[in-house]
Amino acid sequence: MRAPVNKLIPFSSVDGPGNRFSIFFQGCNFNCLYCHNPETINLCSSCGACVDVCPNNALDVIDGKVVWKEAFCLKCDLCINECSNLSSPKVKYMSVEEILKEIIKYKTFLSGVTVSGGECMLYAEFLKELFKEIKNLNLTCFIDSNGLILFEGFNDLLNLTDAVMLDVKSFDEREHIMLTGKSNKNVLKNLVYLGSKGKLYEARTVVVPDVLDNVSNVDNVSRMIAKIDDKIRYKLIKFRPLGVRKEFSKIKIPSDDLMAKLKDIALKNGCKNVIIT
Amino acid sequence: MNNVLNIIKDFTQTYHQKIISLARAAENSLNVLNISNDAKKLKEEGIICDLNEGNAPYRPRYIVVDFEKFFKNGSAFLRLNPPKDIWEATNNLLILYKHIPSITTFPVYIGNIDYLLEPFIEDEREAYKAIKLFLEHIDRTITDSFCNANIGPKRTKAGEIILKITRELQNSVPNITLKYNKETDDDFAIEAILTSLDTAKPSFANHEMFVKDLGENYAIASCYNGLPIGGGSYTLVRLNLAYLAKKAKDEGDFLDNILPYAVDVMANYMDERIRFLVEESNFFQSSFLVKEGLIDSDRFTAMFGVFGLAECVNHFINSDNVFERFGHGEYANRLGIKIIEKLSEEVKKHKNDYCKFSNGSFLLHAQVGIDTDKGISPGCRIPIGEEPELPQHLLQSAPFHKYFPSGIGDVFSFDATAKNNPEFILDIIKGSFNSGLRYISFYGNDSDVIRITGYLVKKSDIEKLERGEQVYNDAVILGLGSVKNQRILERKVRKI
Ligand code: SF4
Ligand code: SF4
């Protein structure tokens, strides 16, 4: 079994507790306007458009497939800029063993492993096999998910998972569809399901001025969290125009005042652990 | 005499800094050491350097007083009784500090201060006040950053108070080291990490590793120098591997001929310094520290320093491709280890009877460099500007640490956001020590107090000095030099 991996990061301080090995899978079932890594959304169609822009011949077409020769890659990302398919030619289809080998190199420095994306739940079966092995290394397993796929259907995986970090991008269904292309029904279901099973480490909402109804989102989501378990961490993330698509790069960063006001709302609604980043 | 007049007229030195400079000038007017021609030549070429230790050693470079004994017995010479409360304890320490000689004229080690003060903590508020005054007094009177206080490994009330005050004061003195091992509980370690992100200290010492090499009774003095308590180091001389490399025809010649030759010449030079200190200066016959058993010549050693390994290796690699150079290329890194292994072998061959603590051997020390080193990296460090990503950096660096019982360390600058997840840094420390790292320091990229190479200064003081104003800490001068010559402020910031 193999899954498409966009990137491995051996040390991460922002993907859960302690130092974590983060695995970013390729492919997503949302298409968020503000996506910070839009090149992780689709699988490569091997259209070949990026091959010619590569300054170091690190890309080739073999049997109609675009192939990435990592040893030649300068990490200039010109290929990604060229791709109009929201994809990247630098994706590796990795096996559980191959990923494990990388994790073991850094094991002594780690609290655990976090799988992210794209949307890693697209590869839930793969994750199950991966987590079985990671558990043998005495590391914790975290999932970072957009919440479209229902966790109810994957209790085997959930039993191997220490906790999930869930994006709740909008409370309003229409707004959620406008932003991501999909309804938020499953996201909210997951919030309740994971929370009540004690598997929710953190819920997060990105704050985008003018585009979203931030006050209503934070107000409603924090009420839900407080009702499930007031110790669940609620992370309010400032939108930053880094890495986003051109159309979104002109959106303002939320002010510190707005962030403080939103945090206040969440605290008043009973959340005990609210952080701003 | 021109030099003396220049010192007297210098605008940026304080009165005390002038006295120290004048004493140094007086010492250096003598010519009493019997130095071989080979040593003279290597010194002139900048290959051997005694780091301004002076021409007539009249005190050991580093003295590591047994403060526990001092607390138990008091001092007849200083007419001090064993302390009975926190005020007497801190007062006795402050008095003794002013009588401990060293290369800087200030004490380089001021005790495992949390363990020393813990028995005297009765009322926490009173203890807080006493310790705050104590630390403030140290910063304003021990006006030199090469002064190390140790804490840990176990959590104590005193240790917690010291960390809290350290965050409040934002001073550069004393340098602090947390001796870290499995007995250090995570909460205490996290407090230490948050303190360090705020004010660049404490650093973390791999306690288990130091105990294995130096025994239970060791201390971290000056920058990160592991030395025996109740003793110290007679001298520290350093070998410039970067310049030495240029004398060799190729790697083989360097390893087989040039390096062994230089080690021999330098070791003999160290012998001569030690001989004068022990046999002629009368330090060990006259000092009350010796008479009262607070130090003992049997607990002394000497430090054989090296620096510029990166440039030495890169000289032989001769490549502009960073992926082939020291810190990145597999061949380069292996050559680095080979050189240090050979160095260690050669240094062990030399014996000096006065170094009883280390069975007649000198201890290897990865020297952190001085302000005037231009383009030469400290010890075995990877040059600033060429640092690999943190995981690779740690794995590259760890294998060197076991060769340097008397000190080696790495410094990392973290993005201030690391404060949101201090467990992240604790994981890195644990992993580093499991991988064989001996000593690790870090600071937040937004803090005023920063670590230059081994010592701390305030960025704001550097700016003052650059404007030609006086500052009371004399290490700031070194800090300014290092910022200019060694690009300290350009150290890679770890945003992860
Ligand atoms: S990042 Fe893309 S374009 Fe740049 S060298 Fe690598 S494969 Fe080629
Ligand atoms: S990465 Fe994009 S541009 Fe390149 S082949 Fe794949 S789909 Fe085409």
XYZ file of N, CA, C and O in Angstrom, chain B residues 57-165:
436
model
N 52.073 33.509 34.402
C 50.855 33.032 35.069
C 51.005 33.024 36.588
O 51.889 32.353 37.109
N 50.173 33.793 37.282
C 50.273 33.863 38.747
C 48.989 33.410 39.428
O 48.823 33.523 40.622
N 48.042 32.892 38.623
C 46.854 32.240 39.180
C 46.327 31.303 38.096
O 46.519 31.565 36.899
N 45.701 30.202 38.510
C 45.140 29.310 37.493
C 44.113 30.068 36.672
O 43.459 30.986 37.166
N 43.958 29.657 35.419
C 42.990 30.347 34.562
C 41.581 30.210 35.126
O 40.843 31.183 35.237
N 41.200 28.976 35.467
C 39.851 28.737 35.987
C 39.916 28.064 37.355
O 40.509 27.000 37.489
N 39.304 28.698 38.343
C 39.253 28.130 39.685
C 37.813 27.757 40.015
O 36.897 28.568 39.830
N 37.639 26.523 40.445
C 36.293 26.037 40.756
C 36.254 25.693 42.249
O 36.685 24.632 42.681
N 35.788 26.658 43.020
C 35.814 26.546 44.480
C 34.764 25.543 44.969
O 33.679 25.438 44.405
N 35.119 24.844 46.033
C 34.166 23.938 46.674
C 33.321 24.752 47.665
O 33.664 24.924 48.827
N 32.189 25.264 47.150
C 31.361 26.142 47.983
C 30.635 25.378 49.093
O 30.312 25.955 50.128
N 30.374 24.113 48.869
C 29.723 23.317 49.905
C 30.614 23.277 51.156
O 30.150 23.440 52.274
N 31.908 23.074 50.901
C 32.866 23.043 52.005
C 32.932 24.406 52.704
O 32.974 24.504 53.930
N 32.909 25.444 51.875
C 32.935 26.815 52.414
C 31.723 27.050 53.325
O 31.831 27.648 54.387
N 30.572 26.560 52.924
C 29.378 26.717 53.763
C 29.498 25.899 55.042
O 29.047 26.314 56.099
N 30.111 24.753 54.928
C 30.209 23.865 56.087
C 31.211 24.420 57.103
O 30.944 24.437 58.311
N 32.356 24.902 56.606
C 33.437 25.290 57.515
C 33.572 26.787 57.728
O 34.285 27.210 58.629
N 32.936 27.588 56.886
C 33.221 29.015 56.925
C 34.635 29.239 56.413
O 35.218 28.370 55.763
N 35.222 30.420 56.725
C 36.594 30.682 56.307
C 37.312 31.452 57.409
O 36.874 32.530 57.819
N 38.417 30.875 57.874
C 39.197 31.554 58.915
C 39.821 32.812 58.346
O 39.801 33.873 58.977
N 40.342 32.702 57.121
C 41.020 33.842 56.497
C 40.068 35.025 56.330
O 40.415 36.169 56.618
N 38.858 34.736 55.899
C 37.884 35.819 55.688
C 37.066 36.105 56.945
O 36.172 36.940 56.932
N 37.363 35.408 58.022
C 36.649 35.526 59.298
C 35.128 35.403 59.088
O 34.352 36.262 59.478
N 34.750 34.308 58.422
C 33.327 34.054 58.190
C 32.925 32.724 58.810
O 33.621 31.722 58.635
N 31.823 32.744 59.540
C 31.296 31.496 60.107
C 30.349 30.851 59.105
O 29.835 31.515 58.204
N 30.076 29.570 59.266
C 29.060 28.947 58.413
C 27.744 29.720 58.529
O 27.368 30.140 59.629
N 27.055 29.929 57.405
C 25.842 30.751 57.437
C 24.692 30.045 58.154
O 24.609 28.821 58.147
N 23.831 30.863 58.774
C 22.686 30.297 59.492
C 21.351 30.645 58.841
O 20.350 30.020 59.102
N 21.340 31.682 57.996
C 20.089 31.998 57.295
C 20.398 32.485 55.879
O 21.564 32.591 55.495
N 19.350 32.791 55.132
C 19.513 33.135 53.716
C 20.366 34.391 53.533
O 21.116 34.523 52.568
N 20.269 35.332 54.492
C 21.042 36.583 54.360
C 22.523 36.315 54.562
O 23.366 36.831 53.819
N 22.827 35.506 55.568
C 24.242 35.175 55.799
C 24.789 34.338 54.645
O 25.932 34.497 54.221
N 23.947 33.446 54.132
C 24.404 32.576 53.039
C 24.770 33.405 51.805
O 25.864 33.263 51.251
N 23.857 34.282 51.392
C 24.140 35.074 50.186
C 25.284 36.059 50.457
O 26.142 36.274 49.608
N 25.325 36.604 51.657
C 26.390 37.553 51.985
C 27.759 36.868 51.989
O 28.725 37.390 51.426
N 27.841 35.695 52.598
C 29.118 34.973 52.612
C 29.592 34.669 51.190
O 30.768 34.804 50.876
N 28.658 34.251 50.348
C 29.029 33.943 48.965
C 29.570 35.191 48.268
O 30.624 35.156 47.636
N 28.851 36.290 48.425
C 29.279 37.523 47.741
C 30.661 37.963 48.205
O 31.457 38.478 47.422
N 30.944 37.730 49.480
C 32.283 38.084 49.995
C 33.337 37.179 49.365
O 34.353 37.645 48.851
N 33.065 35.874 49.384
C 34.067 34.956 48.834
C 34.327 35.224 47.351
O 35.463 35.169 46.896
N 33.250 35.547 46.609
C 33.422 35.795 45.169
C 34.518 36.825 44.904
O 35.233 36.752 43.916
N 34.617 37.804 45.790
C 35.583 38.893 45.543
C 37.005 38.461 45.822
O 37.941 39.234 45.599
N 37.178 37.234 46.301
C 38.529 36.756 46.619
C 38.925 35.562 45.777
O 39.851 34.837 46.121
N 38.183 35.315 44.711
C 38.514 34.177 43.845
C 39.201 34.690 42.588
O 38.600 35.411 41.806
N 40.470 34.329 42.419
C 41.185 34.803 41.226
C 40.747 34.033 39.983
O 40.142 32.968 40.083
N 41.075 34.582 38.841
C 40.867 33.867 37.580
C 41.503 34.694 36.482
O 41.988 35.801 36.731
N 41.445 34.197 35.296
C 41.976 34.930 34.159
C 41.290 36.278 33.998
O 41.873 37.268 33.613
N 39.999 36.341 34.325
C 39.271 37.598 34.147
C 39.340 38.478 35.388
O 38.821 39.581 35.378
N 39.928 37.951 36.452
C 39.937 38.509 37.810
C 38.587 38.358 38.527
O 38.438 38.759 39.657
N 37.623 37.773 37.838
C 36.333 37.511 38.477
C 36.129 35.997 38.563
O 36.687 35.259 37.765
N 35.328 35.540 39.513
C 35.123 34.090 39.609
C 34.423 33.557 38.362
O 33.470 34.162 37.883
N 34.884 32.426 37.844
C 34.264 31.841 36.651
C 33.191 30.835 37.022
O 32.417 30.391 36.181
N 33.160 30.475 38.315
C 32.120 29.560 38.806
C 31.682 30.062 40.170
O 32.524 30.342 41.028
N 30.378 30.196 40.366
C 29.913 30.749 41.642
C 29.029 29.783 42.414
O 28.311 30.176 43.316
N 29.094 28.500 42.054
C 28.415 27.487 42.863
C 27.148 26.937 42.240
O 26.604 27.510 41.295
N 26.732 25.787 42.760
C 25.411 25.224 42.408
C 24.428 25.973 43.287
O 24.001 25.510 44.334
N 24.080 27.184 42.876
C 23.486 28.141 43.817
C 22.119 27.724 44.340
O 21.741 28.098 45.438
N 21.374 26.914 43.578
C 20.068 26.489 44.115
C 20.243 25.500 45.264
O 19.631 25.641 46.323
N 21.129 24.532 45.071
C 21.369 23.565 46.151
C 22.000 24.243 47.368
O 21.701 23.904 48.503
N 22.876 25.228 47.112
C 23.532 25.926 48.219
C 22.517 26.691 49.067
O 22.589 26.699 50.289
N 21.542 27.327 48.375
C 20.633 28.217 49.114
C 19.387 27.500 49.636
O 18.727 27.986 50.556
N 19.066 26.370 49.045
C 17.834 25.655 49.400
C 17.655 25.449 50.916
O 16.574 25.695 51.452
N 18.704 25.010 51.649
C 18.498 24.753 53.078
C 18.117 26.001 53.871
O 17.638 25.887 54.999
N 18.344 27.179 53.269
C 18.088 28.412 54.022
C 16.747 29.047 53.673
O 16.440 30.145 54.104
N 15.964 28.369 52.850
C 14.685 28.955 52.477
C 13.625 28.574 53.485
O 13.239 27.412 53.581
N 13.217 29.566 54.257
C 12.158 29.314 55.231
C 10.912 30.062 54.784
O 9.902 29.474 54.479
N 11.063 31.369 54.730
C 9.955 32.193 54.268
C 10.205 32.530 52.803
O 11.235 33.103 52.451
N 9.246 32.162 51.942
C 9.518 32.294 50.517
C 9.689 33.741 50.072
O 10.481 34.035 49.193
N 8.923 34.636 50.682
C 9.012 36.032 50.267
C 10.343 36.643 50.645
O 10.934 37.422 49.899
N 10.813 36.241 51.816
C 12.121 36.741 52.252
C 13.219 36.165 51.355
O 14.141 36.869 50.935
N 13.094 34.887 51.034
C 14.093 34.238 50.186
C 14.125 34.900 48.812
O 15.189 35.156 48.250
N 12.932 35.205 48.310
C 12.843 35.861 47.008
C 13.613 37.183 47.024
O 14.395 37.485 46.133
N 13.423 37.937 48.068
C 14.093 39.237 48.161
C 15.605 39.056 48.274
O 16.382 39.735 47.590
N 16.015 38.124 49.130
C 17.453 37.909 49.332
C 18.120 37.465 48.037
O 19.203 37.938 47.680
N 17.450 36.553 47.322
C 18.066 36.018 46.099
C 18.064 37.073 44.996
O 19.002 37.175 44.208
N 17.032 37.887 44.969
C 16.994 38.942 43.962
C 18.147 39.932 44.173
O 18.849 40.297 43.228
N 18.357 40.317 45.424
C 19.472 41.224 45.707
C 20.804 40.555 45.395
O 21.723 41.165 44.848
N 20.889 39.278 45.726
C 22.100 38.484 45.474
C 22.435 38.495 43.975
O 23.561 38.811 43.568
N 21.437 38.200 43.146
C 21.692 38.122 41.698
C 21.981 39.510 41.110
O 22.810 39.663 40.219
N 21.293 40.497 41.635
C 21.537 41.864 41.171
C 22.960 42.291 41.510
O 23.675 42.865 40.694
N 23.362 41.956 42.722
C 24.721 42.283 43.183
C 25.769 41.619 42.273
O 26.752 42.244 41.883
N 25.518 40.361 41.923
C 26.463 39.636 41.065
C 26.597 40.331 39.711
O 27.694 40.580 39.225
N 25.475 40.696 39.105
C 25.538 41.311 37.771
C 26.298 42.638 37.801
O 27.003 42.978 36.877
N 26.125 43.394 38.890
C 26.735 44.719 38.912
C 28.178 44.715 39.400
O 28.900 45.692 39.200
N 28.599 43.631 40.071
C 29.973 43.645 40.589
C 30.875 42.619 39.911
O 32.075 42.825 39.814
N 30.303 41.504 39.479
C 31.109 40.567 38.683
C 30.857 40.979 37.244
O 30.016 40.433 36.539
N 31.586 41.996 36.826
C 31.224 42.650 35.569
C 31.902 41.966 34.397
O 32.603 42.576 33.604
N 31.684 40.677 34.321
C 32.283 39.896 33.252
C 31.412 38.673 33.015
O 31.040 37.982 33.956
N 31.091 38.425 31.760
C 30.105 37.383 31.464
C 30.632 35.959 31.601
O 29.868 35.022 31.525
N 31.945 35.798 31.796
C 32.481 34.438 31.896
C 32.362 33.916 33.313
O 33.335 33.506 33.938
N 31.158 33.981 33.839
C 30.891 33.615 35.223
C 29.658 32.727 35.193
O 28.603 33.144 34.723
N 29.800 31.496 35.652
C 28.707 30.536 35.503
C 28.163 30.094 36.852
O 28.921 29.729 37.749
N 26.846 30.155 36.998
C 26.161 29.572 38.153
C 25.514 28.278 37.672
O 24.994 28.231 36.567
N 25.554 27.258 38.490
C 24.911 25.989 38.119
C 23.643 25.801 38.936
O 23.554 26.270 40.073
N 22.657 25.154 38.345
C 21.465 24.739 39.087
C 21.125 23.304 38.699
O 21.574 22.801 37.677
N 20.312 22.668 39.521
C 19.846 21.320 39.223
C 20.855 20.253 39.634
O 21.823 20.552 40.311
N 20.608 19.009 39.225
C 19.569 18.587 38.292
C 18.149 18.562 38.885
O 17.198 18.707 38.141
N 18.009 18.414 40.200
C 16.637 18.270 40.719
C 15.984 19.633 40.933
O 16.658 20.617 41.229
N 14.685 19.637 40.844
C 13.929 20.855 41.133
C 14.056 21.178 42.617
O 13.971 20.302 43.474
N 14.269 22.453 42.914
C 14.230 22.907 44.299
C 13.422 24.189 44.326
O 13.213 24.821 43.284
N 12.995 24.557 45.494
C 12.303 25.843 45.656
C 13.243 26.975 45.216
O 12.865 27.877 44.492
N 14.507 26.862 45.686
C 15.488 27.901 45.351
C 15.674 27.995 43.831
O 15.753 29.091 43.271
N 15.716 26.843 43.179
C 15.885 26.824 41.727
C 14.745 27.550 41.036
O 14.953 28.327 40.097
N 13.532 27.318 41.507
C 12.374 27.985 40.901
C 12.447 29.496 41.100
O 12.150 30.271 40.192
N 12.847 29.885 42.297
C 12.948 31.326 42.580
C 14.030 31.956 41.690
O 13.848 33.040 41.123
N 15.138 31.253 41.539
C 16.234 31.781 40.711
C 15.771 31.985 39.263
O 16.045 33.023 38.651
N 15.033 31.027 38.726
C 14.560 31.168 37.341
C 13.606 32.352 37.214
O 13.668 33.136 36.270
N 12.718 32.459 38.179
C 11.730 33.543 38.136
C 12.434 34.900 38.141
O 12.133 35.779 37.325
N 13.406 35.037 39.035
C 14.115 36.311 39.139
C 14.966 36.569 37.892
O 15.073 37.702 37.417
